[in-house]
């Protein structure tokens, strides 16, 4: 497996994998309208290009045998969704295509993110995870994260609750 930094030249690849991962993860538990809204607005080429052009946001994509299988988005400084500390790192998104679950790709992306956090000497890493996504919550707990708060996540017209979790370094 190769993990590489995503540049603007690969925005179409990023969009393809981001949309597929999000849809496969959440389509069974959300309305079609809310999912369509999120996919069209939050994972559009325009939106992802804007995020890729932000020097405080970094995307990395995992590739196995020339196939893209997962990705992660990291935010620093003012790019963090809940800015509290300039010396923190947010994992905003970590997704793996469903057919590749169980192959340690998510763990590899997570480990890559933690090595970046170490290099940047951040005080802590934090993230938000949907309160009903028990698989992801368990993954983060296994990796040393603890819940510390919550915030609202808007999916189309649906106001959902994300549990905020952090790991001090």
Coordinates of C-alpha atoms in Angstrom, one line a residue:
X1 CA 0.0 0.0 0.0
X2 CA 1.1 3.5 -0.8
X3 CA -0.1 6.6 1.0
X4 CA 0.4 9.8 -1.0
X5 CA -0.5 13.4 -0.6
X6 CA -3.4 14.6 -2.8
X7 CA -2.8 17.6 -5.0
X8 CA -5.3 19.6 -7.0
X9 CA -4.4 17.6 -10.1
X10 CA -6.1 14.6 -8.5
X11 CA -9.3 16.4 -7.3
X12 CA -11.4 14.2 -9.6
X13 CA -9.9 11.0 -8.0
X14 CA -10.5 12.4 -4.5
X15 CA -14.1 13.3 -5.4
X16 CA -14.8 9.8 -6.7
X17 CA -13.5 8.0 -3.7
X18 CA -14.9 10.5 -1.2
X19 CA -18.4 10.3 -2.7
X20 CA -18.3 6.5 -2.9
X21 CA -17.1 6.1 0.7
X22 CA -19.6 8.5 2.1
X23 CA -22.5 7.0 0.2
X24 CA -21.7 3.4 1.1
X25 CA -21.2 4.3 4.7
X26 CA -24.3 6.3 5.3
X27 CA -27.0 5.7 2.6
X28 CA -28.9 3.1 4.5
X29 CA -29.4 5.3 7.6
X30 CA -30.1 8.7 5.9
X31 CA -32.7 10.0 3.4
X32 CA -31.9 10.1 -0.3
X33 CA -32.5 13.9 -0.3
X34 CA -30.1 14.5 2.6
X35 CA -27.4 12.3 1.0
X36 CA -27.9 13.9 -2.4
X37 CA -27.5 17.3 -0.9
X38 CA -24.3 16.4 0.9
X39 CA -22.7 14.6 -2.1
X40 CA -23.6 17.5 -4.4
X41 CA -22.5 20.4 -2.2
X42 CA -19.9 19.1 0.4
X43 CA -18.2 16.7 -2.0
X44 CA -18.4 18.7 -5.2
X45 CA -15.3 19.4 -7.3
X46 CA -15.6 23.1 -6.4
X47 CA -15.7 22.4 -2.6
X48 CA -12.9 19.8 -2.7
X49 CA -10.8 22.1 -4.8
X50 CA -11.2 24.9 -2.2
X51 CA -10.2 22.5 0.6
X52 CA -7.2 21.2 -1.4
X53 CA -6.1 24.8 -2.0
X54 CA -6.1 25.6 1.7
X55 CA -2.5 25.2 3.0
X56 CA -3.9 24.3 6.4
X57 CA -5.8 21.2 5.1
X58 CA -4.0 18.1 3.9
X59 CA -5.5 15.1 2.1
X60 CA -3.8 11.7 1.8
X61 CA -5.0 8.8 -0.3
X62 CA -4.3 5.1 0.0
X63 CA -3.5 3.1 -3.1
X64 CA -3.1 -0.6 -3.6
X65 CA -2.1 -2.0 -6.9
X66 CA -3.0 1.3 -8.7
X67 CA -6.5 1.3 -7.1
X68 CA -7.5 4.1 -4.7
X69 CA -9.0 2.5 -1.6
X70 CA -9.3 5.2 1.1
X71 CA -8.4 8.7 2.2
X72 CA -7.9 11.0 5.1
X73 CA -8.3 14.8 5.6
X74 CA -6.3 16.6 8.2
X75 CA -6.8 20.2 9.4
X76 CA -4.5 22.5 11.2
X77 CA -4.8 26.0 12.6
X78 CA -7.9 28.0 11.5
X79 CA -8.9 25.2 9.1
X80 CA -10.1 23.1 12.0
X81 CA -13.9 22.9 12.3
X82 CA -13.9 23.7 16.0
X83 CA -10.8 26.0 16.3
X84 CA -9.6 26.0 19.9
X85 CA -5.8 25.5 19.7
X86 CA -3.4 26.5 16.9
X87 CA -1.2 23.6 18.0
X88 CA -3.8 20.8 17.4
X89 CA -4.7 18.6 14.4
X90 CA -8.2 17.6 13.4
X91 CA -8.9 14.4 11.5
X92 CA -11.9 15.6 9.6
X93 CA -12.4 12.6 7.4
X94 CA -11.1 9.0 7.4
X95 CA -12.8 6.7 5.0
X96 CA -12.0 3.3 3.4
X97 CA -14.0 1.7 0.6
X98 CA -16.3 -1.0 2.1
X99 CA -14.8 -3.8 0.0
X100 CA -11.5 -3.0 1.6
X101 CA -12.7 -3.0 5.2
X102 CA -10.7 -5.4 7.5
X103 CA -7.5 -4.9 5.5
X104 CA -5.9 -2.4 8.0
X105 CA -6.1 0.4 5.5
X106 CA -7.9 2.7 8.0
X107 CA -5.3 1.9 10.6
X108 CA -2.5 2.7 8.1
X109 CA -4.1 6.0 7.2
X110 CA -4.6 6.8 10.9
X111 CA -0.9 5.8 11.7
X112 CA 0.2 8.1 8.8
X113 CA -1.8 11.0 10.4
X114 CA -0.3 10.3 13.8
X115 CA 3.2 10.5 12.4
X116 CA 2.3 13.9 10.9
X117 CA 1.0 15.0 14.2
X118 CA 4.3 13.9 15.8
X119 CA 6.3 15.7 13.2
X120 CA 4.3 18.9 13.7
X121 CA 4.5 18.4 17.5
X122 CA 0.9 19.2 18.1
X123 CA -0.5 19.0 21.6
X124 CA -3.4 16.7 20.6
X125 CA -5.4 15.2 17.7
X126 CA -9.1 15.5 17.7
X127 CA -12.1 14.5 15.5
X128 CA -15.9 14.3 15.3
X129 CA -17.7 11.0 14.8
X130 CA -21.4 10.5 14.3
X131 CA -23.0 9.3 17.6
X132 CA -24.5 6.3 15.8
X133 CA -21.3 5.2 14.0
X134 CA -20.3 2.6 16.7
X135 CA -17.7 1.0 14.4
X136 CA -15.8 4.3 14.0
X137 CA -16.2 5.1 17.7
X138 CA -14.7 1.8 18.7
X139 CA -11.8 2.3 16.2
X140 CA -10.9 5.6 17.8
X141 CA -11.3 4.4 21.3
X142 CA -9.0 1.5 20.5
X143 CA -6.5 4.1 19.2
X144 CA -6.5 6.0 22.5
X145 CA -9.2 8.7 21.8
X146 CA -11.6 9.8 24.5
X147 CA -14.9 11.7 24.2
X148 CA -14.7 15.3 25.4
X149 CA -17.7 17.1 23.9
X150 CA -20.1 17.1 20.9
X151 CA -21.3 19.3 18.1
X152 CA -23.9 19.5 15.4
X153 CA -23.3 18.1 12.0
X154 CA -25.8 19.1 9.2
X155 CA -26.5 16.4 6.6
X156 CA -28.9 18.1 4.2
X157 CA -31.9 19.0 6.4
X158 CA -30.9 16.6 9.2
X159 CA -29.2 17.9 12.3
X160 CA -27.1 15.1 13.6
X161 CA -24.8 14.9 16.7
X162 CA -21.1 14.2 16.4
X163 CA -19.2 13.1 19.4
X164 CA -15.9 15.0 19.7
X165 CA -12.9 12.8 20.7
X166 CA -9.3 13.7 21.3
X167 CA -6.0 12.1 22.0
X168 CA -3.3 14.1 23.8
X169 CA 0.2 13.6 22.6

